[in-house]
mmCIF file of C-alpha atoms and ligand atoms in Angstrom:
data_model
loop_
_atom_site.group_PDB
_atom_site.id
_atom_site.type_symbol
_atom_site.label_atom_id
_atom_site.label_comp_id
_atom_site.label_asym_id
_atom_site.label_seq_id
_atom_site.Cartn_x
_atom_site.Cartn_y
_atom_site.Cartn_z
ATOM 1 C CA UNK M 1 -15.186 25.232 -26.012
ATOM 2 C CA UNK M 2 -11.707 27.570 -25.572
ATOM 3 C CA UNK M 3 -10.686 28.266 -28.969
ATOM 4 C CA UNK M 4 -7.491 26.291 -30.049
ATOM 5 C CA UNK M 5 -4.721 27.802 -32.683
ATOM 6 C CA UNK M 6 -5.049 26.047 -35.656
ATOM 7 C CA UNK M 7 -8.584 24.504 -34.901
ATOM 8 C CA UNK M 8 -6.798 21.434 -34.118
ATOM 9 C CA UNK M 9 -9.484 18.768 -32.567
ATOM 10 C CA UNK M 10 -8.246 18.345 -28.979
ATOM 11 C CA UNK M 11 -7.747 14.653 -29.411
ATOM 12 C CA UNK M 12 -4.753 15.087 -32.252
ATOM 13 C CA UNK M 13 -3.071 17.196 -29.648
ATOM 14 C CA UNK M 14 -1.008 14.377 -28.312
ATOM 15 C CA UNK M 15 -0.822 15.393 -24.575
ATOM 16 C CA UNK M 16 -4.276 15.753 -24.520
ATOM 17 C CA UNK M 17 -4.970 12.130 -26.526
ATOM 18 C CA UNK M 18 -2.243 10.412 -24.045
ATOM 19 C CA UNK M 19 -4.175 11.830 -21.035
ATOM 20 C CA UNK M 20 -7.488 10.562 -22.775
ATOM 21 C CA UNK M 21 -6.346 6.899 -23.553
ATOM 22 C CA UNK M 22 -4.489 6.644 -20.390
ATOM 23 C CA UNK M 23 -7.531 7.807 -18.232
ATOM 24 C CA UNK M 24 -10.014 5.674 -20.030
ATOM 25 C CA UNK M 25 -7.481 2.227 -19.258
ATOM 26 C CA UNK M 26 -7.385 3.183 -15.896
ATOM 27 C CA UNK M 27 -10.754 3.866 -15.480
ATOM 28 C CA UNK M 28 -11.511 0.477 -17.448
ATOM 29 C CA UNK M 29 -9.195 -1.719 -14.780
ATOM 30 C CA UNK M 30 -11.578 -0.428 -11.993
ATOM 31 C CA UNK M 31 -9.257 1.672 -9.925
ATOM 32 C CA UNK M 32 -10.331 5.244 -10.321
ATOM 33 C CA UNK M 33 -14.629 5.050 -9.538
ATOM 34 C CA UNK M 34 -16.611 8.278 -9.662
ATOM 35 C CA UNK M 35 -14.434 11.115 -9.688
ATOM 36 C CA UNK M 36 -11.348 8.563 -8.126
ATOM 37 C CA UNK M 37 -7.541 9.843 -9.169
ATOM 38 C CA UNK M 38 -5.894 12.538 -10.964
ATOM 39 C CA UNK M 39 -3.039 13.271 -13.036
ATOM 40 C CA UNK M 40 -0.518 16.216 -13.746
ATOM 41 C CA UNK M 41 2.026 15.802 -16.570
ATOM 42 C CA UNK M 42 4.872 18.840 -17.278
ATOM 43 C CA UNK M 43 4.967 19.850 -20.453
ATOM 44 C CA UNK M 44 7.565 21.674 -22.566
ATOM 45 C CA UNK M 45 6.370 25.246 -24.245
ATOM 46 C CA UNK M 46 7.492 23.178 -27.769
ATOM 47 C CA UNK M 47 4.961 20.517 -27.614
ATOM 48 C CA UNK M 48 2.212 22.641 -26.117
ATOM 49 C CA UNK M 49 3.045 25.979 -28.541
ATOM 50 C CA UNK M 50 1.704 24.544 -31.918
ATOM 51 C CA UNK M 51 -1.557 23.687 -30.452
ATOM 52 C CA UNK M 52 -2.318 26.277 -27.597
ATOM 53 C CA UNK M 53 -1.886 29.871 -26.975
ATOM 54 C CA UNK M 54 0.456 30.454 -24.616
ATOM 55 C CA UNK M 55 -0.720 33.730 -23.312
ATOM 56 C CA UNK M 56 -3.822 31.940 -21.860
ATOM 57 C CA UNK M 57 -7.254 32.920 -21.661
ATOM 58 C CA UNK M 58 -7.115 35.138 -18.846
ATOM 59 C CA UNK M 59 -8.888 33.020 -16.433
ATOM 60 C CA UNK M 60 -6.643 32.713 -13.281
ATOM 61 C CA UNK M 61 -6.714 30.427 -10.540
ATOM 62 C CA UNK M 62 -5.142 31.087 -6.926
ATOM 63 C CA UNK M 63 -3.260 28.279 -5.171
ATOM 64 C CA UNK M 64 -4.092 28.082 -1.277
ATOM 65 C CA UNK M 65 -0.325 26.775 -1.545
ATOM 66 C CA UNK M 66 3.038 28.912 -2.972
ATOM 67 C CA UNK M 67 5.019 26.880 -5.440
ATOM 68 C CA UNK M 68 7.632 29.111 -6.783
ATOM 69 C CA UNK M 69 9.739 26.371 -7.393
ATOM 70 C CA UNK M 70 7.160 25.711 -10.145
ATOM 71 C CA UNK M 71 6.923 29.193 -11.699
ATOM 72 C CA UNK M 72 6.231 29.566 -15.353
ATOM 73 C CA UNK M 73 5.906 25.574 -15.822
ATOM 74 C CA UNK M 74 3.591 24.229 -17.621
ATOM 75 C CA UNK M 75 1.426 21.185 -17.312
ATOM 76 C CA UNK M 76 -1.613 19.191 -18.277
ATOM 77 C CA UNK M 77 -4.159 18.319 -15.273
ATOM 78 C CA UNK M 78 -7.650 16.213 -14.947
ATOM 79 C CA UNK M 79 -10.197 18.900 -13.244
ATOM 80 C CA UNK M 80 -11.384 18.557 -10.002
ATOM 81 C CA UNK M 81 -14.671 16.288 -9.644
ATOM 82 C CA UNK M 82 -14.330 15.268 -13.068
ATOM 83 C CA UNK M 83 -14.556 11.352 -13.871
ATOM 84 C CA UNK M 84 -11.676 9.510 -15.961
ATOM 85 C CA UNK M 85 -14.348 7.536 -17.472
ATOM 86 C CA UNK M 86 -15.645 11.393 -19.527
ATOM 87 C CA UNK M 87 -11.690 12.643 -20.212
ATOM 88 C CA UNK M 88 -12.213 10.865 -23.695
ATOM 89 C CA UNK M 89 -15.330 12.064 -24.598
ATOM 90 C CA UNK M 90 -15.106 15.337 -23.090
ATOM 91 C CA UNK M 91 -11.439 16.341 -22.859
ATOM 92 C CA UNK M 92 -11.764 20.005 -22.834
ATOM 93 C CA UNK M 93 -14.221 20.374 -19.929
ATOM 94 C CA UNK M 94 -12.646 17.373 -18.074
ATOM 95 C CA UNK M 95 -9.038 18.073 -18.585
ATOM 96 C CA UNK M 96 -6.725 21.697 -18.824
ATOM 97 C CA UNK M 97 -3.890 23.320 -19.559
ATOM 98 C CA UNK M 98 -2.037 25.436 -16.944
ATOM 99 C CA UNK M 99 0.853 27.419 -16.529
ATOM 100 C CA UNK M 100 2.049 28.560 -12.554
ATOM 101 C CA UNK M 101 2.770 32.489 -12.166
ATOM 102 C CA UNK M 102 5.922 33.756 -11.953
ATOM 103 C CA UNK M 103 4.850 34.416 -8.339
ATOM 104 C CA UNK M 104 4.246 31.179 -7.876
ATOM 105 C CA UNK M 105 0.809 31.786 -6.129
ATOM 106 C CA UNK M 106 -1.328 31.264 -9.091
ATOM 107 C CA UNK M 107 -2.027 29.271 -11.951
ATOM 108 C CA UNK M 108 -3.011 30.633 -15.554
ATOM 109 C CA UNK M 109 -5.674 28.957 -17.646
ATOM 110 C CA UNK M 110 -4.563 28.130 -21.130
ATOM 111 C CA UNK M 111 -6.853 25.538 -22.760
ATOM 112 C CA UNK M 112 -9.504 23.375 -21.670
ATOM 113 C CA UNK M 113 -11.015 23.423 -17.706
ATOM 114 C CA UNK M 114 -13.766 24.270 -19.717
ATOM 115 C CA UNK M 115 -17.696 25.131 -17.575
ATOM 116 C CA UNK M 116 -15.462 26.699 -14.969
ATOM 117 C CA UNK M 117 -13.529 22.985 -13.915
ATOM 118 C CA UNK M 118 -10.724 23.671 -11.930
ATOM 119 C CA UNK M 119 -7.667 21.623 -11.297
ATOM 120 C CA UNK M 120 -8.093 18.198 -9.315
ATOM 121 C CA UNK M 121 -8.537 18.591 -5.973
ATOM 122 C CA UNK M 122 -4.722 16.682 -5.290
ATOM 123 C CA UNK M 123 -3.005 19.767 -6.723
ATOM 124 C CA UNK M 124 -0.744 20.180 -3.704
ATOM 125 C CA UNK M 125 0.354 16.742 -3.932
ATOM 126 C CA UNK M 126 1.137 16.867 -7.505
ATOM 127 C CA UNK M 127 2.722 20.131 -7.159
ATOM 128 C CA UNK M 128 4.857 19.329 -4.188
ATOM 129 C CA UNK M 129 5.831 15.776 -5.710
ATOM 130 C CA UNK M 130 7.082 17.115 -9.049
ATOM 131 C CA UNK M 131 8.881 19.879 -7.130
ATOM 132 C CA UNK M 132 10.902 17.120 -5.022
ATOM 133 C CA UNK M 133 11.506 14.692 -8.050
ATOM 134 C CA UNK M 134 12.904 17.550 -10.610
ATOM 135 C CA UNK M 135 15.598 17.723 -7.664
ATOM 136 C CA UNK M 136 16.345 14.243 -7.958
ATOM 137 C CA UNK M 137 15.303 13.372 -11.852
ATOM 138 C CA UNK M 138 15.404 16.002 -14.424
ATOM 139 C CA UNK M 139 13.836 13.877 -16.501
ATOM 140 C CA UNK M 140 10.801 14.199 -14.018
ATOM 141 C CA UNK M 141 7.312 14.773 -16.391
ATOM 142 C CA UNK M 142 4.111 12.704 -14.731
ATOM 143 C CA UNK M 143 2.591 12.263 -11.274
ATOM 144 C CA UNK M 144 -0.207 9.756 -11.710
ATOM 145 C CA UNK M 145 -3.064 8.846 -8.639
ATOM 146 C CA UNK M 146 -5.349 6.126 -8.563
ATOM 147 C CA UNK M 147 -6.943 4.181 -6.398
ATOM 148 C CA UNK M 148 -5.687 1.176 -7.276
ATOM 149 C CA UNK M 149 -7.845 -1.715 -6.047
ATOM 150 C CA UNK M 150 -5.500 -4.388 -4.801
ATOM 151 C CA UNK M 151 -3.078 -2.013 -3.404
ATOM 152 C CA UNK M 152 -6.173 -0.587 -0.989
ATOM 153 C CA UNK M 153 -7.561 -4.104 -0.666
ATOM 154 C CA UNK M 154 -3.602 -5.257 1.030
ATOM 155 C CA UNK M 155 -3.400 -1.658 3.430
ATOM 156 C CA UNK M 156 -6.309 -3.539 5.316
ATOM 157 C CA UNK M 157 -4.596 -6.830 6.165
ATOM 158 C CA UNK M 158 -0.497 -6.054 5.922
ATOM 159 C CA UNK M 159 1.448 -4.291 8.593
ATOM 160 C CA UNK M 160 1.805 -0.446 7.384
ATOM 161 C CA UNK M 161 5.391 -0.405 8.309
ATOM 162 C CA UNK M 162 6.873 1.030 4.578
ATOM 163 C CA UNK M 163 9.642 -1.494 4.940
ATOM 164 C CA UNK M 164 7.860 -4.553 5.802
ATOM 165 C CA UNK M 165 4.923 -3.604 3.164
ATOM 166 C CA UNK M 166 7.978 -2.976 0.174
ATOM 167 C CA UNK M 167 9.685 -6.644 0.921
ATOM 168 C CA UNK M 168 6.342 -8.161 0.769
ATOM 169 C CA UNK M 169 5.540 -6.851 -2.878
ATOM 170 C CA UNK M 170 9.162 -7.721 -3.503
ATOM 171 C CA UNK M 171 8.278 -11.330 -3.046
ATOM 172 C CA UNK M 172 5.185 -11.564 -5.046
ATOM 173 C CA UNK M 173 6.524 -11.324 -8.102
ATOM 174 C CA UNK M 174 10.180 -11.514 -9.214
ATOM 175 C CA UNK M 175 10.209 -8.582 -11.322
ATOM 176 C CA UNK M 176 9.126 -6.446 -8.443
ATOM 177 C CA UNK M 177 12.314 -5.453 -6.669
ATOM 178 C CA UNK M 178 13.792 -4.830 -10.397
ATOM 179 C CA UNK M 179 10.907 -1.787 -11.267
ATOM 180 C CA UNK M 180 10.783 -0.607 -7.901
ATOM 181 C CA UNK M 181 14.536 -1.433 -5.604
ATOM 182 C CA UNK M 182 13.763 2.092 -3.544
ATOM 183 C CA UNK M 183 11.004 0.659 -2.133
ATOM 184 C CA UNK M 184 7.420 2.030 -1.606
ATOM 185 C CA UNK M 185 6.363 5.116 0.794
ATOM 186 C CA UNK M 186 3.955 4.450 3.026
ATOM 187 C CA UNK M 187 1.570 7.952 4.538
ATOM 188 C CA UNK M 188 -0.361 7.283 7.934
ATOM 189 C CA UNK M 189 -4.097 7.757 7.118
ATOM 190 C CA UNK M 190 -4.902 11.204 6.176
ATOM 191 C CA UNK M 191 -7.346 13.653 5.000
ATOM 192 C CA UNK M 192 -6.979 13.996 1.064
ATOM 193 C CA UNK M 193 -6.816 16.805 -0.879
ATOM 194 C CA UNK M 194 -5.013 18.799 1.962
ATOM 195 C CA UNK M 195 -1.482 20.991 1.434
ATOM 196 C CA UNK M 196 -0.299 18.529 4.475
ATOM 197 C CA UNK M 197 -0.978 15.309 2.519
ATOM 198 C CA UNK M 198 1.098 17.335 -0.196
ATOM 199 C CA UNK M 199 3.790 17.970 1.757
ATOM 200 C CA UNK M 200 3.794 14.606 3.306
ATOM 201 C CA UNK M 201 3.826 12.704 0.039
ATOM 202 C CA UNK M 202 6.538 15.457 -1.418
ATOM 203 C CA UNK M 203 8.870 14.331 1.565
ATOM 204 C CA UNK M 204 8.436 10.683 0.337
ATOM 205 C CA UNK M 205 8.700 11.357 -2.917
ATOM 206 C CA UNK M 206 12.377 12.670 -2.224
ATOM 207 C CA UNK M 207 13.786 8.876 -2.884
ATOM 208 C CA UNK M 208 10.930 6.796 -3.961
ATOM 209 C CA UNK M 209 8.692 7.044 -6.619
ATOM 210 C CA UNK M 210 5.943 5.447 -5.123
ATOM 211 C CA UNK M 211 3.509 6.791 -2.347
ATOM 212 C CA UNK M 212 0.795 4.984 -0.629
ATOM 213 C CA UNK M 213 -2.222 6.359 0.966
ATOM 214 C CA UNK M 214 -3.952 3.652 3.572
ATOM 215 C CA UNK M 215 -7.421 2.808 2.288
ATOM 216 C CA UNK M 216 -7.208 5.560 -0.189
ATOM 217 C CA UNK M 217 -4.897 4.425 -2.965
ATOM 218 C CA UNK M 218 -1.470 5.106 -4.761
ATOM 219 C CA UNK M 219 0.856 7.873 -5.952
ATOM 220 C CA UNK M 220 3.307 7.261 -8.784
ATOM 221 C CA UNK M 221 5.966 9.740 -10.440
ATOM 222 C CA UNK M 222 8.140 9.181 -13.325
ATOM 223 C CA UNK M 223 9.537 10.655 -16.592
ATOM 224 C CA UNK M 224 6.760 9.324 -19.302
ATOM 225 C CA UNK M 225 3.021 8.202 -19.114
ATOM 226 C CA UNK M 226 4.262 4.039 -19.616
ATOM 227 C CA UNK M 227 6.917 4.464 -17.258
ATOM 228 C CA UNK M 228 4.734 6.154 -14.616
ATOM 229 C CA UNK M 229 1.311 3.695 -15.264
ATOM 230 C CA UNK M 230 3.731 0.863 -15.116
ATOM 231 C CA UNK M 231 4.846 1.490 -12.516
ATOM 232 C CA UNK M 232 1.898 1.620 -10.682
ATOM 233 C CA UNK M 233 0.333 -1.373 -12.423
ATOM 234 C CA UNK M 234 3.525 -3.404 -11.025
ATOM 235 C CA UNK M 235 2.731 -2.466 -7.491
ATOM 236 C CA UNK M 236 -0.558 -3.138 -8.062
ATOM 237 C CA UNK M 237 -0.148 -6.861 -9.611
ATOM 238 C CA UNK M 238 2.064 -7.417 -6.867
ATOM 239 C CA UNK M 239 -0.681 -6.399 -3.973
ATOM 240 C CA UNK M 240 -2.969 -8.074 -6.206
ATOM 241 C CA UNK M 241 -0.964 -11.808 -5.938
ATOM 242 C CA UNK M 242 -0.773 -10.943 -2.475
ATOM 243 C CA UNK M 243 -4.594 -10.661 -1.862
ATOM 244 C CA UNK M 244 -4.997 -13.894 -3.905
ATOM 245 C CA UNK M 245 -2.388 -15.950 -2.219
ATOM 246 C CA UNK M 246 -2.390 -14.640 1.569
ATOM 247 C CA UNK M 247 -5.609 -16.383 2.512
ATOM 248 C CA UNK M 248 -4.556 -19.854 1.618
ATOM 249 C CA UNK M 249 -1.331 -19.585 3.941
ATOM 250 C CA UNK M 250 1.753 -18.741 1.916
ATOM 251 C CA UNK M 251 4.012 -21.448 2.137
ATOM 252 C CA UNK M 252 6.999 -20.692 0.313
ATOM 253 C CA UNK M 253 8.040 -17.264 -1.413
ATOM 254 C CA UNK M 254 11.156 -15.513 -2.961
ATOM 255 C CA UNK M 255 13.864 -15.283 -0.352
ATOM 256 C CA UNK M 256 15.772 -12.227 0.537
ATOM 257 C CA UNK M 257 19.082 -14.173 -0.737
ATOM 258 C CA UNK M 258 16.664 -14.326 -4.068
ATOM 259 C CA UNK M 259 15.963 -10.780 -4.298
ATOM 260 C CA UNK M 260 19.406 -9.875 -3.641
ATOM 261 C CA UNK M 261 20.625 -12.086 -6.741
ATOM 262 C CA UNK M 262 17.856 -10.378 -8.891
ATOM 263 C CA UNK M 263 19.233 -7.020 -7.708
ATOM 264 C CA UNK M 264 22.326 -7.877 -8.809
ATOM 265 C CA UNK M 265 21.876 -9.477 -11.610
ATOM 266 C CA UNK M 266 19.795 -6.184 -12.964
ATOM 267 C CA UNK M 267 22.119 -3.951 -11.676
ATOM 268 C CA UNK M 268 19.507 -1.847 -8.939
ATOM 269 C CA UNK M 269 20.074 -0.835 -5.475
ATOM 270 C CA UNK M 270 17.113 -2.143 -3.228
ATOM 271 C CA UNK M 271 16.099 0.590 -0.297
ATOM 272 C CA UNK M 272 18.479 -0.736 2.862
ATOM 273 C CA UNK M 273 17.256 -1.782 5.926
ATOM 274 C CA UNK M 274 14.638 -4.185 4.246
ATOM 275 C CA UNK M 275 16.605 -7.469 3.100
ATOM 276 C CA UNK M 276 18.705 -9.850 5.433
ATOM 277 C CA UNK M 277 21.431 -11.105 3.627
HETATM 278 O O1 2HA K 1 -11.358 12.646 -6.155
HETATM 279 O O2 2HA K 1 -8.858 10.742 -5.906
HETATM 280 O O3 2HA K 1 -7.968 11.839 -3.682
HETATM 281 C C1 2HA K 1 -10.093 12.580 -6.575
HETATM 282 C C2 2HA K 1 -9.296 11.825 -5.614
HETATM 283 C C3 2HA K 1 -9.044 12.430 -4.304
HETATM 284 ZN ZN1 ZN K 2 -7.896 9.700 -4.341
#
């Protein structure tokens, strides 16, 4: 166990307790199996300073991709291999603290990643997605992964087309277009864990905040931990109806004069190109 200022149990540090609780729900609604998903939340030197030293502990770890963009940010990260299911028993060893060089081409160790864990194998997507939302939302904190059942389940039986896939969660449920009205991305098939799949998901993640991987599972950015799992679980309720009501012939559903009115009447934007009104 890394030493922490203040012998503070790493559960009261309230990063480390949000990743715990949020880990453990996600692992409990079945979507992240085994060593399934990983998470990367920014933190600010404020909220991380009264709890850990911010020199580190001298263990370094070299990116096989460059993110200056990132340098000298900090951020919390589940370690590579490591099940959501342990975070809350074992967040130190399952979870760490890490700040990028100021050359951008490593990352410093400051707490946790304990039994020589390194970060999650999805680093470059993380990294690459928070670099491309920052531009966009300053407010930018938490990229979330999961492999979110229903959402896997619907990448089997719906066309792949990003546009055709976002209007059909838009009908399942009426509050869909409202929480997401720029849509979903949609990757072809690819290896995981890759700096392409990073850079491929970044690109998406330009005007969405949603990225999904056929028969892998889901990306999600946003600014806090609700927002972000919300998010998610929205797209996922929505595959979710679809998988439940597709079978039995869908014979009547939320029309795009419908989803326009809702857009409206909450004041969004939906992604062009996807209704007909
Ligand atoms: O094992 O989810 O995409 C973690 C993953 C890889
Ligand atoms: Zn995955």
């Amino acid at each position: 166990m890394i030493e922490l200022n203040r012998d503070v149990p790493a559960l009261d540090i309230p990063f480390i307790r949000e990743m715990a609780e949020i880990t453990y729900h996600m692992w409990k609604f079945g979507w992240d199996e085994r060593n399934g998903g990983n998470i990367s939340r920014i933190l600010d030197e404020a909220e991380v300073s009264p709890y850990v030293d911010l020199t580190g502990t001298g263990r370094v770890i070299p990116l096989t991709f460059p993110v200056p963009e990132l340098a000298g940010k900090l951020f919390v990260v589940t370690g590579s291999g490591k099940y959501f299911r342990n975070v809350i028993s074992d967040p130190d060893i399952n979870l760490g603290v890490i700040r990028v060089t100021a050359d951008g081409e490593h990352v410093d160790v400051l707490w946790g990643f304990s039994g020589n864990t390194i970060p999650t194998s999805e680093l470059a997507s993380h990294f690459m997605s928070h670099i491309e939302r920052l531009k966009v939302d300053p407010n930018h904190r938490i990229v979330m992964h999961t492999h979110a059942t229903n959402v896997i389940a619907m990448t089997f039986v719906h066309d792949l087309d990003e546009k055709k896939f976002t209007k059909t969660l838009w009908q399942m449920c009426t509050e869909c277009i409202v929480v997401f009205p720029e849509g979903v991305g949609m990757l072809p098939w690819m290896v995981p864990g890759s700096a392409e799949i990073g850079r491929e998901t970044a690109e998406k993640m330009k005007d969405r905040r949603v990225v999904v991987w056929p028969h892998h599972g889901i990306f999600g950015s946003g600014a806090t931990m609700d927002e972000t799992f919300g998010l998610i679980e929205t797209v996922e309720k929505a595959a979710q109806v679809y998988m439940l009501a597709a079978g039995h012939g869908i014979k009547q559903s939320i029309s795009d004069r419908q989803l326009a009115d809702l857009a409206q009447a909450f004041g969004v934007t939906p992604a062009e190109g996807i209704l007909e009104t």
